Each structure stands twice: as C-alpha cells, then as structure tokens.
PDB file of C-alpha atoms in Angstrom:
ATOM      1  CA  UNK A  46       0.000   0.000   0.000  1.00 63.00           C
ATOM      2  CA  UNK A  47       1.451   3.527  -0.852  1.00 73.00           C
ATOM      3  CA  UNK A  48       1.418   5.356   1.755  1.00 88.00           C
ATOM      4  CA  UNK A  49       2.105   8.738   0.173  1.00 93.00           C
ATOM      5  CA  UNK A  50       0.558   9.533  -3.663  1.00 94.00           C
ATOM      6  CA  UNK A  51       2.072  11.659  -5.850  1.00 95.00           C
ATOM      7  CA  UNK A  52       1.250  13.340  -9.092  1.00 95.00           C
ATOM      8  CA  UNK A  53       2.086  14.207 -11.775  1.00 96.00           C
ATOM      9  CA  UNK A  54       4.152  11.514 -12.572  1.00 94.00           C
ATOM     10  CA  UNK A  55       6.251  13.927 -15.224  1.00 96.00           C
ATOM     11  CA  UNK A  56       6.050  17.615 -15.807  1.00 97.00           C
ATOM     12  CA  UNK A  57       7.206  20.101 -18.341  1.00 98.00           C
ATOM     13  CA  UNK A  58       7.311  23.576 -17.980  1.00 98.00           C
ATOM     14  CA  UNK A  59       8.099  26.632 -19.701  1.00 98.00           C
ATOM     15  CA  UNK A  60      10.988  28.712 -18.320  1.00 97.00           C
ATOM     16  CA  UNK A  61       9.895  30.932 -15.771  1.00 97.00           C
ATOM     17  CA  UNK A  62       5.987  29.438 -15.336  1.00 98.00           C
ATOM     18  CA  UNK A  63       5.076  27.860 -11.590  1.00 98.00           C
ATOM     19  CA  UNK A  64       5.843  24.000 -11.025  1.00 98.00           C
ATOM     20  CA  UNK A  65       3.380  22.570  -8.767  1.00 98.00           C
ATOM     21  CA  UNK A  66       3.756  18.703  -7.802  1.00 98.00           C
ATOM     22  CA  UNK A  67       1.005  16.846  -5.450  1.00 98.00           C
ATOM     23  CA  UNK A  68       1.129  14.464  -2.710  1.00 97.00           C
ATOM     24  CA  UNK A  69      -1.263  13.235  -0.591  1.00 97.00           C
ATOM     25  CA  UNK A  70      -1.319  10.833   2.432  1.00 96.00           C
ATOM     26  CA  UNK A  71      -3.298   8.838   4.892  1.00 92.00           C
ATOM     27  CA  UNK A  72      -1.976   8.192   7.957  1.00 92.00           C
ATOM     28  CA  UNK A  73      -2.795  11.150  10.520  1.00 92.00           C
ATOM     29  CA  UNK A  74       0.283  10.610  12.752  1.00 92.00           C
ATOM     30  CA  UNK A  75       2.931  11.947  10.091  1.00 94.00           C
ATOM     31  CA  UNK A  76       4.085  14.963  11.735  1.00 92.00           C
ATOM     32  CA  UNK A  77       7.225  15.985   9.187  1.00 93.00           C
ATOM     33  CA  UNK A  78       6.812  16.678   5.581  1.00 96.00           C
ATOM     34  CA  UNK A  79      10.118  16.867   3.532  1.00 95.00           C
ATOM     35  CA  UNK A  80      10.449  17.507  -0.244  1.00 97.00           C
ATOM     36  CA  UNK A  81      13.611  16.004  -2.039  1.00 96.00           C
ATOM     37  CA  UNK A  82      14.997  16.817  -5.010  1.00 97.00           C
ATOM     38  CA  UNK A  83      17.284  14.454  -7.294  1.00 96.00           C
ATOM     39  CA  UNK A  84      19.623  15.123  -9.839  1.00 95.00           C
ATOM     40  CA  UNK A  85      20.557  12.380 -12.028  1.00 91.00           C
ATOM     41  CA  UNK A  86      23.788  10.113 -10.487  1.00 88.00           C
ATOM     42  CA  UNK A  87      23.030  11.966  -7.115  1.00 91.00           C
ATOM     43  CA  UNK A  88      21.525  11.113  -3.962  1.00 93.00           C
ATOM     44  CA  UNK A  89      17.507  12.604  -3.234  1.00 95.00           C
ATOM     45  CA  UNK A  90      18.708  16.352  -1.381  1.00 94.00           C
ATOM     46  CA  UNK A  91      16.543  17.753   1.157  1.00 93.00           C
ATOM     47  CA  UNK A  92      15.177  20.806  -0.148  1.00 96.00           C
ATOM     48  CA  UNK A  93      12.204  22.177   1.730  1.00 96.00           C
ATOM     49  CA  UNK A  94       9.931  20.079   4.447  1.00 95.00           C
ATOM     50  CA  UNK A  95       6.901  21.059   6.550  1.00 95.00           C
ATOM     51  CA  UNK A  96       5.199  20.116  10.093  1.00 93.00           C
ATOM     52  CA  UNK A  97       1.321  20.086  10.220  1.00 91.00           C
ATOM     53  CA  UNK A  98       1.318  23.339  12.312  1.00 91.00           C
ATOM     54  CA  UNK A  99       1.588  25.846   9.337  1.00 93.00           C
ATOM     55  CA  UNK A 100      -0.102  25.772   5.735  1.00 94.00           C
ATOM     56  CA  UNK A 101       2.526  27.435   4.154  1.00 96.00           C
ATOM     57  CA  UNK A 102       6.704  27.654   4.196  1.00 96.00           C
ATOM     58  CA  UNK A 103       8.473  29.547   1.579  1.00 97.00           C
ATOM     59  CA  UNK A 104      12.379  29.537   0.750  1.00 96.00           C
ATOM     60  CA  UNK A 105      13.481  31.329  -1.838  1.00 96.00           C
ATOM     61  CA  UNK A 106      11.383  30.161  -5.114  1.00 97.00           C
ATOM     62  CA  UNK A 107      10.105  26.772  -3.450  1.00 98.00           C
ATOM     63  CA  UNK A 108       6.836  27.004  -1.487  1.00 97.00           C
ATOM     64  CA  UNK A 109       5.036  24.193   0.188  1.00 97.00           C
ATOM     65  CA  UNK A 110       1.531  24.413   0.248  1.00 96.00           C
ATOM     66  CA  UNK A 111      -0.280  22.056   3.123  1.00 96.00           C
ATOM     67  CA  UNK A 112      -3.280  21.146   3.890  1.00 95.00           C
ATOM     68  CA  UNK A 113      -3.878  19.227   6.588  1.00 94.00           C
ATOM     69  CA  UNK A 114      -7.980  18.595   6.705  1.00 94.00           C
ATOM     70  CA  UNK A 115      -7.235  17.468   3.008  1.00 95.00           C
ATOM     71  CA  UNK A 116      -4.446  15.226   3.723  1.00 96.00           C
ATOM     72  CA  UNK A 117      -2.376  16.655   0.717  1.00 97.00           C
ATOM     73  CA  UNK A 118       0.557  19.036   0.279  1.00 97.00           C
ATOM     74  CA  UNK A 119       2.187  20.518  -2.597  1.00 98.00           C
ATOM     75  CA  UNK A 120       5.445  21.902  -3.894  1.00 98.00           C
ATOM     76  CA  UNK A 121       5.088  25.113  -5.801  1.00 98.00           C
ATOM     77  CA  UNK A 122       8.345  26.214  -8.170  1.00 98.00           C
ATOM     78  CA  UNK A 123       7.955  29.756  -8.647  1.00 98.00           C
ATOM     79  CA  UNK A 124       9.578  31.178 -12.195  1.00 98.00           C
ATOM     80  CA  UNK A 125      11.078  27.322 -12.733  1.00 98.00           C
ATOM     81  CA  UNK A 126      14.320  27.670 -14.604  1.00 97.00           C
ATOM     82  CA  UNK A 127      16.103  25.134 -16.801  1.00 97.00           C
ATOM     83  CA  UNK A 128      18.329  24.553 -13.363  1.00 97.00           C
ATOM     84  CA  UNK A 129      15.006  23.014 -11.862  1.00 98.00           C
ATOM     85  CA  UNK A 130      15.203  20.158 -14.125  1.00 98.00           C
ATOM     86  CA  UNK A 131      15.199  17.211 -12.044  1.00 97.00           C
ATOM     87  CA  UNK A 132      13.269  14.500 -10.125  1.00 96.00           C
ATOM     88  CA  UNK A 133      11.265  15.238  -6.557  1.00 97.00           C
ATOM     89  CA  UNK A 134       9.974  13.289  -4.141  1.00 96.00           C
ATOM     90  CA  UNK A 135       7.537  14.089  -0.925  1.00 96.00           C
ATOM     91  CA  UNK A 136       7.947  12.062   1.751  1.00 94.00           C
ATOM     92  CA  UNK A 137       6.060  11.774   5.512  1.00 94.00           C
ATOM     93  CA  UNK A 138       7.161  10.433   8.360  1.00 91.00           C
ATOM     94  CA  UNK A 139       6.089   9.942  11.808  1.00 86.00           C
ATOM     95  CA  UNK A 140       8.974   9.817  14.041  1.00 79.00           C
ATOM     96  CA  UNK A 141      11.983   8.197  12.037  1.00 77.00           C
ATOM     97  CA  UNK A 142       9.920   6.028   9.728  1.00 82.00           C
ATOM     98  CA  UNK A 143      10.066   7.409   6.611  1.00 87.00           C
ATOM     99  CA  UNK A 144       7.584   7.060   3.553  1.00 89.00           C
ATOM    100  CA  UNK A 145       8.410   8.487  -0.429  1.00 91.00           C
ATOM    101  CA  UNK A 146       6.458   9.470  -3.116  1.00 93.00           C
ATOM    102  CA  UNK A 147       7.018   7.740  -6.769  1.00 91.00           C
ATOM    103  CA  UNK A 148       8.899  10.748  -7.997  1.00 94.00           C
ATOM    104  CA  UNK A 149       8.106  13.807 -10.281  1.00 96.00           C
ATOM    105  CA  UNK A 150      10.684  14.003 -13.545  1.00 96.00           C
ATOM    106  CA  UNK A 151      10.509  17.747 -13.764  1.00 98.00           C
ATOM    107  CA  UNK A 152      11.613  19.657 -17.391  1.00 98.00           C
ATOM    108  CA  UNK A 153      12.094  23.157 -17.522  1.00 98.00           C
ATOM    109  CA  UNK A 154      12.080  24.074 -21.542  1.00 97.00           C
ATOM    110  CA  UNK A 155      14.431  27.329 -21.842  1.00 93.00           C
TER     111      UNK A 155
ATOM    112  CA  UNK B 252      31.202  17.690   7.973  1.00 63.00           C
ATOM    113  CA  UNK B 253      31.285  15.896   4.383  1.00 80.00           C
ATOM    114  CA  UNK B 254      27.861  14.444   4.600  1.00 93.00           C
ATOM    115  CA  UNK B 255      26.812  10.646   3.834  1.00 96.00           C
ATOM    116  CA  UNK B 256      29.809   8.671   2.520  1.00 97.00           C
ATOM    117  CA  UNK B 257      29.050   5.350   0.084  1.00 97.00           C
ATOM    118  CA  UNK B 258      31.359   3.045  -1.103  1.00 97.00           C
ATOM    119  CA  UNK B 259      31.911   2.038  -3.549  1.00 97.00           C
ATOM    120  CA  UNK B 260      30.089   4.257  -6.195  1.00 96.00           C
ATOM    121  CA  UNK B 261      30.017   1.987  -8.681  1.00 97.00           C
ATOM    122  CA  UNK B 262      29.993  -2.099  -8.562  1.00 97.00           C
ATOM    123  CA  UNK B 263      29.552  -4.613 -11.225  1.00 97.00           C
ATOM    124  CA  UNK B 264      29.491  -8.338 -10.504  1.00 97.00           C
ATOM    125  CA  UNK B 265      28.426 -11.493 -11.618  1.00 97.00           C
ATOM    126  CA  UNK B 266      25.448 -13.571 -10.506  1.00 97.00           C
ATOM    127  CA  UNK B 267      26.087 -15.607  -7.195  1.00 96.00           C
ATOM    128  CA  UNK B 268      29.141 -12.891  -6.043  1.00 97.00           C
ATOM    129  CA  UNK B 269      29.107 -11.473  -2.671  1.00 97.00           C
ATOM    130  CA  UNK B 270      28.451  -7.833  -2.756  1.00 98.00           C
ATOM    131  CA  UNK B 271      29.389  -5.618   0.108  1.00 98.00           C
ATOM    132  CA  UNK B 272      28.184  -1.804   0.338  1.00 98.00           C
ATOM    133  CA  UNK B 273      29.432   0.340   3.006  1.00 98.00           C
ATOM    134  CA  UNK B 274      28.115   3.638   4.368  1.00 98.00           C
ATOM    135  CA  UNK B 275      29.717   6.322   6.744  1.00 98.00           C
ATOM    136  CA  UNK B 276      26.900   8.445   8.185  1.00 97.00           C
ATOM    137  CA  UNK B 277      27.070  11.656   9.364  1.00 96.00           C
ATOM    138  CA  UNK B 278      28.992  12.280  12.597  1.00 95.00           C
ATOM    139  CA  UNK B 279      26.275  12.601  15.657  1.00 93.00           C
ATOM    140  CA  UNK B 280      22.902  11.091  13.332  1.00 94.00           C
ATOM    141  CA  UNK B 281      21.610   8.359  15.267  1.00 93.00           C
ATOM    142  CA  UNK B 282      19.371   6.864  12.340  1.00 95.00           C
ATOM    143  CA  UNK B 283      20.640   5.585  10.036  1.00 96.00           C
ATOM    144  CA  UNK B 284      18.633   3.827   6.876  1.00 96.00           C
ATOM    145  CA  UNK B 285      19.565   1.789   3.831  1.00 97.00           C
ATOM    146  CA  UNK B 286      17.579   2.636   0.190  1.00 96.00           C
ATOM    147  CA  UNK B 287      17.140   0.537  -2.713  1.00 96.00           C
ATOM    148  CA  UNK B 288      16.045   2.648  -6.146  1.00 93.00           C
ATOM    149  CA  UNK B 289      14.907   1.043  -9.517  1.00 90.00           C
ATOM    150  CA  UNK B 290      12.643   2.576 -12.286  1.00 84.00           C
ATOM    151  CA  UNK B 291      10.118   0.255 -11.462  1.00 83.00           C
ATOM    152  CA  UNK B 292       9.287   0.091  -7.776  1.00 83.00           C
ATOM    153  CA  UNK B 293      11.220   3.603  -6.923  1.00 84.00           C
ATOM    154  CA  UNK B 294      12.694   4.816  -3.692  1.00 89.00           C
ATOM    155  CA  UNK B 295      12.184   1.677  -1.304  1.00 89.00           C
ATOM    156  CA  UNK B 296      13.230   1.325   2.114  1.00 91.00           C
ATOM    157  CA  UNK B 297      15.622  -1.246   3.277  1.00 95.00           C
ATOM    158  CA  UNK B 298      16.120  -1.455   6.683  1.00 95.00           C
ATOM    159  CA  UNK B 299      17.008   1.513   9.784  1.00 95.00           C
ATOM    160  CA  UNK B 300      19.090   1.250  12.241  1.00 96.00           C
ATOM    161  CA  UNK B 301      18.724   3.632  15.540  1.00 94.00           C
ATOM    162  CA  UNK B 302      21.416   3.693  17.587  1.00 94.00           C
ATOM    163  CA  UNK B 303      23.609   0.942  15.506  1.00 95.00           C
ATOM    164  CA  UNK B 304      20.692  -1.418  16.329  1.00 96.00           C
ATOM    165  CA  UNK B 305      18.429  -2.264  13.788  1.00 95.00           C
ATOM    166  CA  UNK B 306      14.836  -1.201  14.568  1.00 93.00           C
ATOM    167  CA  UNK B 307      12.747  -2.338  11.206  1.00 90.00           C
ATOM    168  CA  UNK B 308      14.248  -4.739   8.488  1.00 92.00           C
ATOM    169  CA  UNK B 309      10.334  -5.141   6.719  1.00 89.00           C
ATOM    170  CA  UNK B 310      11.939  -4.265   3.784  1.00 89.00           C
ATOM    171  CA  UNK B 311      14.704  -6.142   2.809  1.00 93.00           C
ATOM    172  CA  UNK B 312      14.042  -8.640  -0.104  1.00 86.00           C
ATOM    173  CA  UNK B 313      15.136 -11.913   1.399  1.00 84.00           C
ATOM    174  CA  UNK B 314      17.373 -13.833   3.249  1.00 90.00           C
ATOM    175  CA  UNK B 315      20.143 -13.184   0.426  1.00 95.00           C
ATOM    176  CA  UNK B 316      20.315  -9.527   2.347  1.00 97.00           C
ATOM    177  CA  UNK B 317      22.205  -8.225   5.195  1.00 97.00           C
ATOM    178  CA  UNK B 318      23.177  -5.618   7.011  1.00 97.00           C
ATOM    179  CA  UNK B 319      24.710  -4.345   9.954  1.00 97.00           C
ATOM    180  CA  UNK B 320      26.217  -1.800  11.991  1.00 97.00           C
ATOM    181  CA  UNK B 321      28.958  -2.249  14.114  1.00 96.00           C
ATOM    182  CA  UNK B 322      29.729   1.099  15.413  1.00 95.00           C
ATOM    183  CA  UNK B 323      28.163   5.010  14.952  1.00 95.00           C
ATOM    184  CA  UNK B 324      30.430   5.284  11.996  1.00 95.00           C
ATOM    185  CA  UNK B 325      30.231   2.914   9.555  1.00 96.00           C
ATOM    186  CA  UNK B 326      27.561   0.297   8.322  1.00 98.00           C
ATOM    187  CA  UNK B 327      27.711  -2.224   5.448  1.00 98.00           C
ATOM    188  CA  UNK B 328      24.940  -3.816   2.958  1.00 98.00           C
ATOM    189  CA  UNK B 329      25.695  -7.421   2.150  1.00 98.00           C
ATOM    190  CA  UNK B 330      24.426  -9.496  -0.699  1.00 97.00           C
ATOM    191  CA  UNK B 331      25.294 -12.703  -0.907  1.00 97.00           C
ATOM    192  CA  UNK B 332      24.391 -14.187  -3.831  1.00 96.00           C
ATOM    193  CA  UNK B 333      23.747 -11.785  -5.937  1.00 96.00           C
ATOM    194  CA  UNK B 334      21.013 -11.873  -8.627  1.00 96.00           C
ATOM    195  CA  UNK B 335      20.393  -9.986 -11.131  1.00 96.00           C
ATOM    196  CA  UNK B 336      17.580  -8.125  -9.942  1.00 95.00           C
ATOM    197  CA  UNK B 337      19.134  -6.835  -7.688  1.00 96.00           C
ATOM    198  CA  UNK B 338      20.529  -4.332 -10.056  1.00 97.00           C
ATOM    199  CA  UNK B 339      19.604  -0.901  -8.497  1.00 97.00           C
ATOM    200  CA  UNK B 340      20.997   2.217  -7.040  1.00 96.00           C
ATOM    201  CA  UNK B 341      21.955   1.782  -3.084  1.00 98.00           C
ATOM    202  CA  UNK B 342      21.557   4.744  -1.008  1.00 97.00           C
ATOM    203  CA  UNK B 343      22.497   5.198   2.344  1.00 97.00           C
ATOM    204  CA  UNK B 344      21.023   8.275   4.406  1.00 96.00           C
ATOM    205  CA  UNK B 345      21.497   9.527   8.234  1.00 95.00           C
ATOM    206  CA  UNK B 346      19.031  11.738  10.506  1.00 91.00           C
ATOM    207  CA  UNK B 347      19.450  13.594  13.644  1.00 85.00           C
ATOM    208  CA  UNK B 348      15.345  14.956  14.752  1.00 80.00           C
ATOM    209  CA  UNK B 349      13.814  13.948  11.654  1.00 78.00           C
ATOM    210  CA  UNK B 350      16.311  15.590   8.873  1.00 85.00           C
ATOM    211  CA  UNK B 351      17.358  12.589   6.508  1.00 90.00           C
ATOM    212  CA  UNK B 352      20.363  13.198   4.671  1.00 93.00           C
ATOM    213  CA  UNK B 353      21.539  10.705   1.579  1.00 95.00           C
ATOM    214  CA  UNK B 354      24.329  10.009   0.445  1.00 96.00           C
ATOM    215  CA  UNK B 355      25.701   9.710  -3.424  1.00 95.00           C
ATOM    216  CA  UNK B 356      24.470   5.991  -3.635  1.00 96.00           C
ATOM    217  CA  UNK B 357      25.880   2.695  -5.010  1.00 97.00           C
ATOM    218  CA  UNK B 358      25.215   1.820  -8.551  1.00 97.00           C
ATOM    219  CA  UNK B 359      25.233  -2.215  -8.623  1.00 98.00           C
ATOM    220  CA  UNK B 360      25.160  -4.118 -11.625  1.00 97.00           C
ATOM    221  CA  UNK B 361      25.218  -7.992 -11.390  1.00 97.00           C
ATOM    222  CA  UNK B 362      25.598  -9.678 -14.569  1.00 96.00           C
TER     223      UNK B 362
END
C-alpha cells in the first residue's frame, strides 16, 4: 500500500511558469513533511519540508503548500528555470519512519 | 562535515558474487537507513538502524540480504548471492530529529 501519492508523474514547464507537484497521504500521525529533489547520479537532497502546524513555508522560489484537513501538500516552483530540471519526491514520516512518493521528472524548456 | 559517505560508487558483478556496500553516516545522526532505487518500484526502504541497532528490516528482499552496523560510523549492505535483480541504485542516508540526509548511492550491476 502507498502510503504517500504523488502526481504528476512527469512535468514540463516553460521557463519561468510555476511547477506545482502533489502528494497526498493517509496516515494522521505523520508529523514531518520533507520535499527532495534528485539530480541524475546523485543522492535525493533535502530541499524544503513542513510540520502540520503551518499551511505554508516559503524559501526562496520553493513554497510548500499544506493542507492538513485534506491530507495533501504541494510543492510550488515559482519562475522554474532550466536549473530546476530534475526528479522530486515528498515524503512523511512519523517519528523516524520514513515514507516516499514515486517521484516527479521535472523539465524546464528554456 | 562531508555528509553521507558510500562506497563504492560503482559495482559490477556477476550472478552468485558477494556484494558488500558500506556507508559512513554523518557524525552525531543516530538513524541511520539503507535505500534501494529502480525505475520500477522507486525509492524503497531497506532497513534503519537507531542507535547501531536495527529497529525495522520489513523491507529487505530476502534472506540473500544483510546488514549491519557495528559502530556510529560505519555500516555495510551485504548481498550474498547476488542476482540480477538486484541491479539498483543503493543509497544510504542519516538523521538527527527527523532531517534525513543521503548520500551519493551505489550503482550495482550484477551480470
């Protein structure tokens, strides 16, 4: 059973247009939300996360949106650049137990 | 600190080898977990240790896997024999209060 759902499954965007990648979840107890972003031959990279007290945290041009009576958060790229290109992940966890997403192959067209 | 160290980056066997992957965490995480990633199934989760003692090993394949962890430092991955299908990219990743780090990963290829 997949414990987190992501979507879309591949995205292409337009240099400088918003990104926006789904997940959503089941299991109330996750308490940490954590985006990861992979570049190919690398290692997933923490990028941004999120606990269930606030709906929003920005850094920089990454936003996550959540929402918690929903059960689903989102990643928002703000003016995606070629750079962006990549694959991301959400995750949950509750304590040190750790569940992914299937991945978002991200393509930013100059 | 360097982050996550893997070793080696890249291995290619043949079917029935031993395979041995090896992971230096992050000085002062106390979690540390073991990732397998394929096209097919994605990011899955191995096994965690907490502590150097391993807390859940749900996810490891079969008996053909092993791992342990013999001090805060250093953990290995064994495979013994390998199969093919267990072609795949090995990560290793640490945490200290939730933050999970990963390191570059293992590319295995068993022939």
């Amino acid at each position: 059973q997949q414990q987190v759902k992501q979507s879309p499954q591949s995205l292409i965007v337009q240099k400088g247009g918003i990104s926006i990648i789904n997940c959503a979840y089941e299991n109330t107890a996750f308490d940490y939300f954590p985006w990861y972003q992979q570049f190919p031959g690398k290692g997933p990279a923490l990028l941004i996360a999120i606990r269930p007290d606030v709906s929003e945290k920005k850094e920089g041009r990454f936003t996550i949106s959540f929402n918690k009576s929903a059960k689903q958060f989102s990643l928002h790229i703000m003016d995606s650049q070629p750079g962006d290109s990549a694959t991301y992940f959400c995750a949950a966890s509750t304590g040190n137990q750790f569940y992914f997403g299937t991945g978002t192959s991200l393509t930013v067209i100059p | 600190d360097a982050g996550v160290i893997q070793s080696p980056r890249h291995e290619v066997t043949e079917m029935g080898q031993e395979v041995t992957l090896r992971c230096k965490p992050i000085s002062g995480h106390d979690y540390l977990f073991w990732y397998r990633q394929t096209m097919m199934r994605g990011l899955e989760l191995l096994i965690y240790f907490n502590n150097n003692v391993p807390i859940d090993d749900s996810g490891m394949p079969e008996d053909r896997f092993s791992a342990k962890m013999p001090n805060a430092s250093f953990s290995t991955l064994k495979i013994q024999p390998s199969e093919p299908r267990d072609s795949a990219v090995y990560f290793c990743a640490s945490s200290y209060h939730n933050e999970q780090f990963f390191g570059p990963g293992t590319r295995l290829t068993v022939l």
